[in-house]
Amino acid sequence: AETKNYSGPMAPLKHWWRRSTYRRLYSGKRLITVSKGLEKYIIEDLKAKPLAIETIYNPFDFEEIENKALEKTENIPDEPFIIHVGRLDIRSKRHDILLKAYKESKIPHKLVLLGEGKDKEKIQQFIEELDLSDKVIMPGFSKNPYSWIKHAKLCLLTSDFEGFSRVLVEALILKTPAVSTDCPYGPSEILVEDFSKYLAPTEDYMGLANLIRNAICSYLSIDIDKLRKFSADRIADKFLRMVNNFDKGIHE
């Protein structure tokens, strides 16, 4: 489940209906969440009462990601660029915050928006309004985003909410610096310890602009070993342990 923001006169009723629906859905069941933040949301915010709940992160095949990043991909700019990967959905991905932060950062790098979505025309209009038409590249959807991410100088996430955030982990696996908004679930479990300084409050495009400048100038050394908790083999081990424990509970 993701958190969701509603607006308009019916917003309180929609919010109540959503919470009530998910509270009933999650109560009395054994649950797996993709982040600790979602686990906390289900227990503390929704007040659901599951039989059991455990967080198991999305699995990542490090070798496959690294190999795909080496494949030749057309249209990747020769000049330095930073990247945002995701569907073109302003409401959740907050391209408005992204573009304002990018403009405020005043970095010389181009900005690549990799993805497709319903808000493509709105985003293009906003780009024109900010006088960024000659600096923003929108190549559309790519079957291999890893090559784009690997060549980028920085990967950005500007969402208001996420269930997790695969792209941040993928960027770090490829040793591409990553900066993100500190939305409720996901980023703060990926950009941990000293890397937490690369998290900006949601809506704070000025703070995000500062982080973009700082990350471009200097970024912490990325230790792949610290990302191994997201590796497919370790995630598989967690699932197996959980299943074994569940079987023991049935037969005891």
PDB file of C-alpha atoms in Angstrom:
ATOM      1  CA  ALA A   1       0.000   0.000   0.000  1.00  0.00           C
ATOM      2  CA  GLU A   2       1.110   3.544  -0.671  1.00  0.00           C
ATOM      3  CA  THR A   3      -0.055   6.588   1.183  1.00  0.00           C
ATOM      4  CA  LYS A   4      -2.237   8.766  -0.989  1.00  0.00           C
ATOM      5  CA  ASN A   5      -3.076  12.446  -0.878  1.00  0.00           C
ATOM      6  CA  TYR A   6      -6.617  13.528  -1.710  1.00  0.00           C
ATOM      7  CA  SER A   7      -7.882  17.018  -2.462  1.00  0.00           C
ATOM      8  CA  GLY A   8     -11.277  18.657  -2.835  1.00  0.00           C
ATOM      9  CA  PRO A   9     -14.424  18.637  -0.689  1.00  0.00           C
ATOM     10  CA  MET A  10     -14.647  14.836  -0.700  1.00  0.00           C
ATOM     11  CA  ALA A  11     -11.056  14.394   0.485  1.00  0.00           C
ATOM     12  CA  PRO A  12     -11.866  13.570   4.160  1.00  0.00           C
ATOM     13  CA  LEU A  13     -14.426  10.939   3.119  1.00  0.00           C
ATOM     14  CA  LYS A  14     -12.056   9.375   0.575  1.00  0.00           C
ATOM     15  CA  HIS A  15      -9.275   9.319   3.161  1.00  0.00           C
ATOM     16  CA  TRP A  16     -11.535   7.647   5.743  1.00  0.00           C
ATOM     17  CA  TRP A  17     -12.789   5.092   3.203  1.00  0.00           C
ATOM     18  CA  ARG A  18      -9.255   4.180   2.116  1.00  0.00           C
ATOM     19  CA  ARG A  19      -8.008   3.740   5.684  1.00  0.00           C
ATOM     20  CA  SER A  20     -11.048   1.646   6.668  1.00  0.00           C
ATOM     21  CA  THR A  21     -10.735  -0.550   3.578  1.00  0.00           C
ATOM     22  CA  TYR A  22      -7.049  -1.269   4.088  1.00  0.00           C
ATOM     23  CA  ARG A  23      -7.492  -1.780   7.843  1.00  0.00           C
ATOM     24  CA  ARG A  24     -10.002  -4.556   7.132  1.00  0.00           C
ATOM     25  CA  LEU A  25      -7.907  -5.955   4.285  1.00  0.00           C
ATOM     26  CA  TYR A  26      -4.698  -6.274   6.329  1.00  0.00           C
ATOM     27  CA  SER A  27      -6.164  -7.431   9.640  1.00  0.00           C
ATOM     28  CA  GLY A  28      -6.071 -11.140  10.448  1.00  0.00           C
ATOM     29  CA  LYS A  29      -3.502 -11.950   7.751  1.00  0.00           C
ATOM     30  CA  ARG A  30       0.215 -12.689   7.499  1.00  0.00           C
ATOM     31  CA  LEU A  31       1.796  -9.754   5.693  1.00  0.00           C
ATOM     32  CA  ILE A  32       5.056  -8.981   3.941  1.00  0.00           C
ATOM     33  CA  THR A  33       5.950  -5.340   3.264  1.00  0.00           C
ATOM     34  CA  VAL A  34       8.709  -3.954   1.042  1.00  0.00           C
ATOM     35  CA  SER A  35       9.854  -1.353   3.581  1.00  0.00           C
ATOM     36  CA  LYS A  36       9.912  -0.784   7.336  1.00  0.00           C
ATOM     37  CA  GLY A  37       8.043   2.446   6.730  1.00  0.00           C
ATOM     38  CA  LEU A  38       5.092   0.594   5.215  1.00  0.00           C
ATOM     39  CA  GLU A  39       5.155  -1.884   8.074  1.00  0.00           C
ATOM     40  CA  LYS A  40       4.920   1.000  10.530  1.00  0.00           C
ATOM     41  CA  TYR A  41       2.157   2.637   8.476  1.00  0.00           C
ATOM     42  CA  ILE A  42       0.014  -0.509   8.540  1.00  0.00           C
ATOM     43  CA  ILE A  43       0.389  -0.999  12.305  1.00  0.00           C
ATOM     44  CA  GLU A  44       0.504   2.552  13.650  1.00  0.00           C
ATOM     45  CA  ASP A  45      -1.440   4.616  11.112  1.00  0.00           C
ATOM     46  CA  LEU A  46      -4.012   2.204   9.726  1.00  0.00           C
ATOM     47  CA  LYS A  47      -4.331   0.453  13.109  1.00  0.00           C
ATOM     48  CA  ALA A  48      -4.585  -2.890  11.317  1.00  0.00           C
ATOM     49  CA  LYS A  49      -4.090  -6.070  13.326  1.00  0.00           C
ATOM     50  CA  PRO A  50      -2.321  -8.643  11.129  1.00  0.00           C
ATOM     51  CA  LEU A  51      -1.496 -12.105  12.446  1.00  0.00           C
ATOM     52  CA  ALA A  52       2.138 -11.413  11.568  1.00  0.00           C
ATOM     53  CA  ILE A  53       4.029  -8.815   9.582  1.00  0.00           C
ATOM     54  CA  GLU A  54       7.599  -8.734   8.278  1.00  0.00           C
ATOM     55  CA  THR A  55       9.588  -6.489   5.974  1.00  0.00           C
ATOM     56  CA  ILE A  56      11.455  -8.167   3.131  1.00  0.00           C
ATOM     57  CA  TYR A  57      13.027  -5.768   0.658  1.00  0.00           C
ATOM     58  CA  ASN A  58      12.685  -6.076  -3.111  1.00  0.00           C
ATOM     59  CA  PRO A  59      15.437  -8.344  -4.501  1.00  0.00           C
ATOM     60  CA  PHE A  60      18.131  -7.030  -6.856  1.00  0.00           C
ATOM     61  CA  ASP A  61      20.341  -9.068  -9.161  1.00  0.00           C
ATOM     62  CA  PHE A  62      23.545  -7.031  -8.921  1.00  0.00           C
ATOM     63  CA  GLU A  63      25.322  -8.886 -11.723  1.00  0.00           C
ATOM     64  CA  GLU A  64      22.422  -8.535 -14.151  1.00  0.00           C
ATOM     65  CA  ILE A  65      22.087  -4.809 -13.418  1.00  0.00           C
ATOM     66  CA  GLU A  66      25.812  -4.257 -13.911  1.00  0.00           C
ATOM     67  CA  ASN A  67      25.858  -6.278 -17.150  1.00  0.00           C
ATOM     68  CA  LYS A  68      22.842  -4.476 -18.601  1.00  0.00           C
ATOM     69  CA  ALA A  69      24.435  -1.144 -17.749  1.00  0.00           C
ATOM     70  CA  LEU A  70      27.327  -2.060 -20.054  1.00  0.00           C
ATOM     71  CA  GLU A  71      25.057  -2.672 -23.056  1.00  0.00           C
ATOM     72  CA  LYS A  72      25.112  -0.085 -25.806  1.00  0.00           C
ATOM     73  CA  THR A  73      22.058   2.145 -25.665  1.00  0.00           C
ATOM     74  CA  GLU A  74      21.148   4.700 -28.302  1.00  0.00           C
ATOM     75  CA  ASN A  75      20.478   8.391 -27.652  1.00  0.00           C
ATOM     76  CA  ILE A  76      22.455   8.666 -24.406  1.00  0.00           C
ATOM     77  CA  PRO A  77      23.900  12.214 -24.405  1.00  0.00           C
ATOM     78  CA  ASP A  78      27.640  12.656 -24.797  1.00  0.00           C
ATOM     79  CA  GLU A  79      27.527  15.694 -22.519  1.00  0.00           C
ATOM     80  CA  PRO A  80      27.202  15.404 -18.707  1.00  0.00           C
ATOM     81  CA  PHE A  81      23.658  14.873 -17.447  1.00  0.00           C
ATOM     82  CA  ILE A  82      21.637  14.019 -14.356  1.00  0.00           C
ATOM     83  CA  ILE A  83      18.614  11.726 -14.494  1.00  0.00           C
ATOM     84  CA  HIS A  84      15.154  11.060 -13.123  1.00  0.00           C
ATOM     85  CA  VAL A  85      13.655   7.644 -13.952  1.00  0.00           C
ATOM     86  CA  GLY A  86       9.942   7.035 -13.529  1.00  0.00           C
ATOM     87  CA  ARG A  87       6.472   7.486 -14.951  1.00  0.00           C
ATOM     88  CA  LEU A  88       5.504  11.018 -15.928  1.00  0.00           C
ATOM     89  CA  ASP A  89       3.003  11.559 -13.110  1.00  0.00           C
ATOM     90  CA  ILE A  90       3.284  14.954 -11.449  1.00  0.00           C
ATOM     91  CA  ARG A  91       1.003  14.134  -8.535  1.00  0.00           C
ATOM     92  CA  SER A  92       3.151  11.330  -7.135  1.00  0.00           C
ATOM     93  CA  LYS A  93       6.573  11.847  -8.740  1.00  0.00           C
ATOM     94  CA  ARG A  94       6.509  15.645  -8.330  1.00  0.00           C
ATOM     95  CA  HIS A  95       8.202  16.721 -11.535  1.00  0.00           C
ATOM     96  CA  ASP A  96       7.224  20.271 -10.572  1.00  0.00           C
ATOM     97  CA  ILE A  97       9.523  20.104  -7.532  1.00  0.00           C
ATOM     98  CA  LEU A  98      12.191  18.352  -9.606  1.00  0.00           C
ATOM     99  CA  LEU A  99      12.234  21.013 -12.320  1.00  0.00           C
ATOM    100  CA  LYS A 100      12.210  23.940  -9.907  1.00  0.00           C
ATOM    101  CA  ALA A 101      15.065  22.390  -7.917  1.00  0.00           C
ATOM    102  CA  TYR A 102      17.019  21.709 -11.103  1.00  0.00           C
ATOM    103  CA  LYS A 103      16.578  25.303 -12.290  1.00  0.00           C
ATOM    104  CA  GLU A 104      17.573  26.660  -8.866  1.00  0.00           C
ATOM    105  CA  SER A 105      20.678  24.439  -8.717  1.00  0.00           C
ATOM    106  CA  LYS A 106      22.115  26.246 -11.755  1.00  0.00           C
ATOM    107  CA  ILE A 107      24.309  23.267 -12.625  1.00  0.00           C
ATOM    108  CA  PRO A 108      25.508  23.077 -16.253  1.00  0.00           C
ATOM    109  CA  HIS A 109      24.428  19.440 -16.676  1.00  0.00           C
ATOM    110  CA  LYS A 110      21.402  18.510 -18.772  1.00  0.00           C
ATOM    111  CA  LEU A 111      18.441  16.847 -17.044  1.00  0.00           C
ATOM    112  CA  VAL A 112      17.083  13.596 -18.510  1.00  0.00           C
ATOM    113  CA  LEU A 113      13.493  12.599 -17.667  1.00  0.00           C
ATOM    114  CA  LEU A 114      13.405   8.908 -18.592  1.00  0.00           C
ATOM    115  CA  GLY A 115       9.890   7.541 -18.801  1.00  0.00           C
ATOM    116  CA  GLU A 116       6.396   7.925 -20.203  1.00  0.00           C
ATOM    117  CA  GLY A 117       3.108   8.859 -18.588  1.00  0.00           C
ATOM    118  CA  LYS A 118      -0.150  10.761 -18.620  1.00  0.00           C
ATOM    119  CA  ASP A 119       1.407  14.090 -17.633  1.00  0.00           C
ATOM    120  CA  LYS A 120       3.956  14.325 -20.442  1.00  0.00           C
ATOM    121  CA  GLU A 121       2.354  17.400 -22.024  1.00  0.00           C
ATOM    122  CA  LYS A 122       1.924  19.159 -18.664  1.00  0.00           C
ATOM    123  CA  ILE A 123       5.576  18.543 -17.843  1.00  0.00           C
ATOM    124  CA  GLN A 124       6.673  19.831 -21.247  1.00  0.00           C
ATOM    125  CA  GLN A 125       4.597  22.963 -20.651  1.00  0.00           C
ATOM    126  CA  PHE A 126       6.171  23.470 -17.231  1.00  0.00           C
ATOM    127  CA  ILE A 127       9.631  23.055 -18.772  1.00  0.00           C
ATOM    128  CA  GLU A 128       8.805  25.845 -21.230  1.00  0.00           C
ATOM    129  CA  GLU A 129       7.464  28.092 -18.459  1.00  0.00           C
ATOM    130  CA  LEU A 130      10.743  27.672 -16.534  1.00  0.00           C
ATOM    131  CA  ASP A 131      12.731  28.402 -19.700  1.00  0.00           C
ATOM    132  CA  LEU A 132      14.431  24.992 -19.554  1.00  0.00           C
ATOM    133  CA  SER A 133      13.580  23.719 -23.027  1.00  0.00           C
ATOM    134  CA  ASP A 134      17.229  23.633 -24.097  1.00  0.00           C
ATOM    135  CA  LYS A 135      18.347  21.840 -20.910  1.00  0.00           C
ATOM    136  CA  VAL A 136      15.795  19.052 -20.362  1.00  0.00           C
ATOM    137  CA  ILE A 137      15.799  15.857 -22.440  1.00  0.00           C
ATOM    138  CA  MET A 138      12.737  13.577 -22.573  1.00  0.00           C
ATOM    139  CA  PRO A 139      13.718  10.422 -24.490  1.00  0.00           C
ATOM    140  CA  GLY A 140      10.637   8.452 -23.453  1.00  0.00           C
ATOM    141  CA  PHE A 141      10.603   4.901 -22.109  1.00  0.00           C
ATOM    142  CA  SER A 142      13.724   2.739 -22.231  1.00  0.00           C
ATOM    143  CA  LYS A 143      13.824  -1.055 -21.870  1.00  0.00           C
ATOM    144  CA  ASN A 144      17.308  -0.635 -20.418  1.00  0.00           C
ATOM    145  CA  PRO A 145      17.390   2.265 -17.956  1.00  0.00           C
ATOM    146  CA  TYR A 146      20.566   0.906 -16.357  1.00  0.00           C
ATOM    147  CA  SER A 147      22.831   2.173 -19.114  1.00  0.00           C
ATOM    148  CA  TRP A 148      21.301   5.633 -18.740  1.00  0.00           C
ATOM    149  CA  ILE A 149      21.707   5.551 -14.950  1.00  0.00           C
ATOM    150  CA  LYS A 150      25.317   4.379 -15.183  1.00  0.00           C
ATOM    151  CA  HIS A 151      26.259   7.261 -17.477  1.00  0.00           C
ATOM    152  CA  ALA A 152      24.457   9.877 -15.364  1.00  0.00           C
ATOM    153  CA  LYS A 153      26.357  12.065 -12.931  1.00  0.00           C
ATOM    154  CA  LEU A 154      23.457  11.958 -10.489  1.00  0.00           C
ATOM    155  CA  CYS A 155      20.146  10.119 -10.065  1.00  0.00           C
ATOM    156  CA  LEU A 156      17.204  12.025  -8.565  1.00  0.00           C
ATOM    157  CA  LEU A 157      13.985  10.951  -6.844  1.00  0.00           C
ATOM    158  CA  THR A 158      11.470  13.673  -5.963  1.00  0.00           C
ATOM    159  CA  SER A 159       8.351  11.700  -5.018  1.00  0.00           C
ATOM    160  CA  ASP A 160       5.892  12.623  -2.290  1.00  0.00           C
ATOM    161  CA  PHE A 161       5.358   8.931  -1.555  1.00  0.00           C
ATOM    162  CA  GLU A 162       6.887   5.598  -2.512  1.00  0.00           C
ATOM    163  CA  GLY A 163       6.366   2.013  -1.415  1.00  0.00           C
ATOM    164  CA  PHE A 164      10.127   1.534  -1.590  1.00  0.00           C
ATOM    165  CA  SER A 165      12.199   3.016  -4.462  1.00  0.00           C
ATOM    166  CA  ARG A 166      14.024   0.586  -6.694  1.00  0.00           C
ATOM    167  CA  VAL A 167      15.767   3.267  -8.734  1.00  0.00           C
ATOM    168  CA  LEU A 168      17.769   4.547  -5.745  1.00  0.00           C
ATOM    169  CA  VAL A 169      19.181   1.083  -5.066  1.00  0.00           C
ATOM    170  CA  GLU A 170      19.879   0.529  -8.768  1.00  0.00           C
ATOM    171  CA  ALA A 171      21.740   3.839  -8.975  1.00  0.00           C
ATOM    172  CA  LEU A 172      23.915   3.008  -5.971  1.00  0.00           C
ATOM    173  CA  ILE A 173      24.639  -0.494  -7.319  1.00  0.00           C
ATOM    174  CA  LEU A 174      25.960   1.245 -10.440  1.00  0.00           C
ATOM    175  CA  LYS A 175      27.869   3.703  -8.223  1.00  0.00           C
ATOM    176  CA  THR A 176      25.866   6.642  -9.502  1.00  0.00           C
ATOM    177  CA  PRO A 177      25.292   9.248  -6.774  1.00  0.00           C
ATOM    178  CA  ALA A 178      21.670   9.530  -5.653  1.00  0.00           C
ATOM    179  CA  VAL A 179      19.676  12.346  -4.075  1.00  0.00           C
ATOM    180  CA  SER A 180      16.068  12.019  -2.961  1.00  0.00           C
ATOM    181  CA  THR A 181      13.192  13.639  -1.179  1.00  0.00           C
ATOM    182  CA  ASP A 182      12.648  12.134   2.256  1.00  0.00           C
ATOM    183  CA  CYS A 183       9.193  10.810   1.442  1.00  0.00           C
ATOM    184  CA  PRO A 184       7.570   8.611   4.108  1.00  0.00           C
ATOM    185  CA  TYR A 185       8.678   5.152   2.984  1.00  0.00           C
ATOM    186  CA  GLY A 186      11.741   3.828   1.211  1.00  0.00           C
ATOM    187  CA  PRO A 187      14.431   6.455   0.610  1.00  0.00           C
ATOM    188  CA  SER A 188      15.418   6.810   4.272  1.00  0.00           C
ATOM    189  CA  GLU A 189      15.953   3.014   4.415  1.00  0.00           C
ATOM    190  CA  ILE A 190      18.251   3.161   1.379  1.00  0.00           C
ATOM    191  CA  LEU A 191      20.167   6.388   1.925  1.00  0.00           C
ATOM    192  CA  VAL A 192      21.203   5.510   5.471  1.00  0.00           C
ATOM    193  CA  GLU A 193      23.869   6.623   7.927  1.00  0.00           C
ATOM    194  CA  ASP A 194      26.092   9.316   6.350  1.00  0.00           C
ATOM    195  CA  PHE A 195      24.103   9.112   3.102  1.00  0.00           C
ATOM    196  CA  SER A 196      21.035  10.493   4.887  1.00  0.00           C
ATOM    197  CA  LYS A 197      22.441  13.966   4.232  1.00  0.00           C
ATOM    198  CA  TYR A 198      21.319  13.464   0.616  1.00  0.00           C
ATOM    199  CA  LEU A 199      17.645  13.440   1.665  1.00  0.00           C
ATOM    200  CA  ALA A 200      15.630  16.657   1.340  1.00  0.00           C
ATOM    201  CA  PRO A 201      12.189  17.297   2.842  1.00  0.00           C
ATOM    202  CA  THR A 202       9.329  16.869   0.374  1.00  0.00           C
ATOM    203  CA  GLU A 203       8.201  20.179  -1.178  1.00  0.00           C
ATOM    204  CA  ASP A 204      11.568  21.792  -0.326  1.00  0.00           C
ATOM    205  CA  TYR A 205      12.901  22.475  -3.813  1.00  0.00           C
ATOM    206  CA  MET A 206      15.483  24.954  -2.500  1.00  0.00           C
ATOM    207  CA  GLY A 207      16.921  22.334  -0.149  1.00  0.00           C
ATOM    208  CA  LEU A 208      16.879  19.814  -2.976  1.00  0.00           C
ATOM    209  CA  ALA A 209      18.736  22.270  -5.231  1.00  0.00           C
ATOM    210  CA  ASN A 210      21.472  22.586  -2.610  1.00  0.00           C
ATOM    211  CA  LEU A 211      21.800  18.799  -2.395  1.00  0.00           C
ATOM    212  CA  ILE A 212      22.034  18.542  -6.182  1.00  0.00           C
ATOM    213  CA  ARG A 213      24.910  21.046  -6.227  1.00  0.00           C
ATOM    214  CA  ASN A 214      26.665  19.352  -3.310  1.00  0.00           C
ATOM    215  CA  ALA A 215      26.302  15.860  -4.798  1.00  0.00           C
ATOM    216  CA  ILE A 216      27.645  16.978  -8.173  1.00  0.00           C
ATOM    217  CA  CYS A 217      30.679  18.576  -6.532  1.00  0.00           C
ATOM    218  CA  SER A 218      31.417  15.806  -4.036  1.00  0.00           C
ATOM    219  CA  TYR A 219      29.684  12.557  -3.062  1.00  0.00           C
ATOM    220  CA  LEU A 220      30.460   9.925  -0.468  1.00  0.00           C
ATOM    221  CA  SER A 221      32.217   6.753  -1.613  1.00  0.00           C
ATOM    222  CA  ILE A 222      29.587   4.087  -2.381  1.00  0.00           C
ATOM    223  CA  ASP A 223      30.340   0.751  -0.683  1.00  0.00           C
ATOM    224  CA  ILE A 224      28.595  -2.045  -2.631  1.00  0.00           C
ATOM    225  CA  ASP A 225      28.962  -4.453   0.310  1.00  0.00           C
ATOM    226  CA  LYS A 226      26.600  -2.270   2.343  1.00  0.00           C
ATOM    227  CA  LEU A 227      23.963  -2.744  -0.336  1.00  0.00           C
ATOM    228  CA  ARG A 228      24.105  -6.550  -0.167  1.00  0.00           C
ATOM    229  CA  LYS A 229      21.037  -6.624   2.103  1.00  0.00           C
ATOM    230  CA  PHE A 230      19.099  -5.936  -1.115  1.00  0.00           C
ATOM    231  CA  SER A 231      20.741  -8.750  -3.108  1.00  0.00           C
ATOM    232  CA  ALA A 232      18.507 -11.472  -4.548  1.00  0.00           C
ATOM    233  CA  ASP A 233      20.257 -14.315  -2.693  1.00  0.00           C
ATOM    234  CA  ARG A 234      19.866 -12.683   0.718  1.00  0.00           C
ATOM    235  CA  ILE A 235      16.239 -11.798   0.039  1.00  0.00           C
ATOM    236  CA  ALA A 236      15.597 -15.402  -1.055  1.00  0.00           C
ATOM    237  CA  ASP A 237      17.132 -16.633   2.214  1.00  0.00           C
ATOM    238  CA  LYS A 238      14.763 -14.399   4.177  1.00  0.00           C
ATOM    239  CA  PHE A 239      11.756 -15.792   2.300  1.00  0.00           C
ATOM    240  CA  LEU A 240      12.892 -19.365   2.934  1.00  0.00           C
ATOM    241  CA  ARG A 241      13.357 -18.727   6.650  1.00  0.00           C
ATOM    242  CA  MET A 242       9.939 -17.130   6.829  1.00  0.00           C
ATOM    243  CA  VAL A 243       8.292 -20.070   5.029  1.00  0.00           C
ATOM    244  CA  ASN A 244      10.090 -22.582   7.284  1.00  0.00           C
ATOM    245  CA  ASN A 245       8.986 -20.708  10.387  1.00  0.00           C
ATOM    246  CA  PHE A 246       5.433 -20.598   9.059  1.00  0.00           C
ATOM    247  CA  ASP A 247       5.460 -24.377   8.444  1.00  0.00           C
ATOM    248  CA  LYS A 248       6.770 -25.007  11.936  1.00  0.00           C
ATOM    249  CA  GLY A 249       3.960 -22.900  13.345  1.00  0.00           C
ATOM    250  CA  ILE A 250       1.373 -24.982  11.480  1.00  0.00           C
ATOM    251  CA  HIS A 251       2.739 -28.333  12.649  1.00  0.00           C
ATOM    252  CA  GLU A 252       3.506 -27.467  16.261  1.00  0.00           C
TER     253      GLU A 252
END
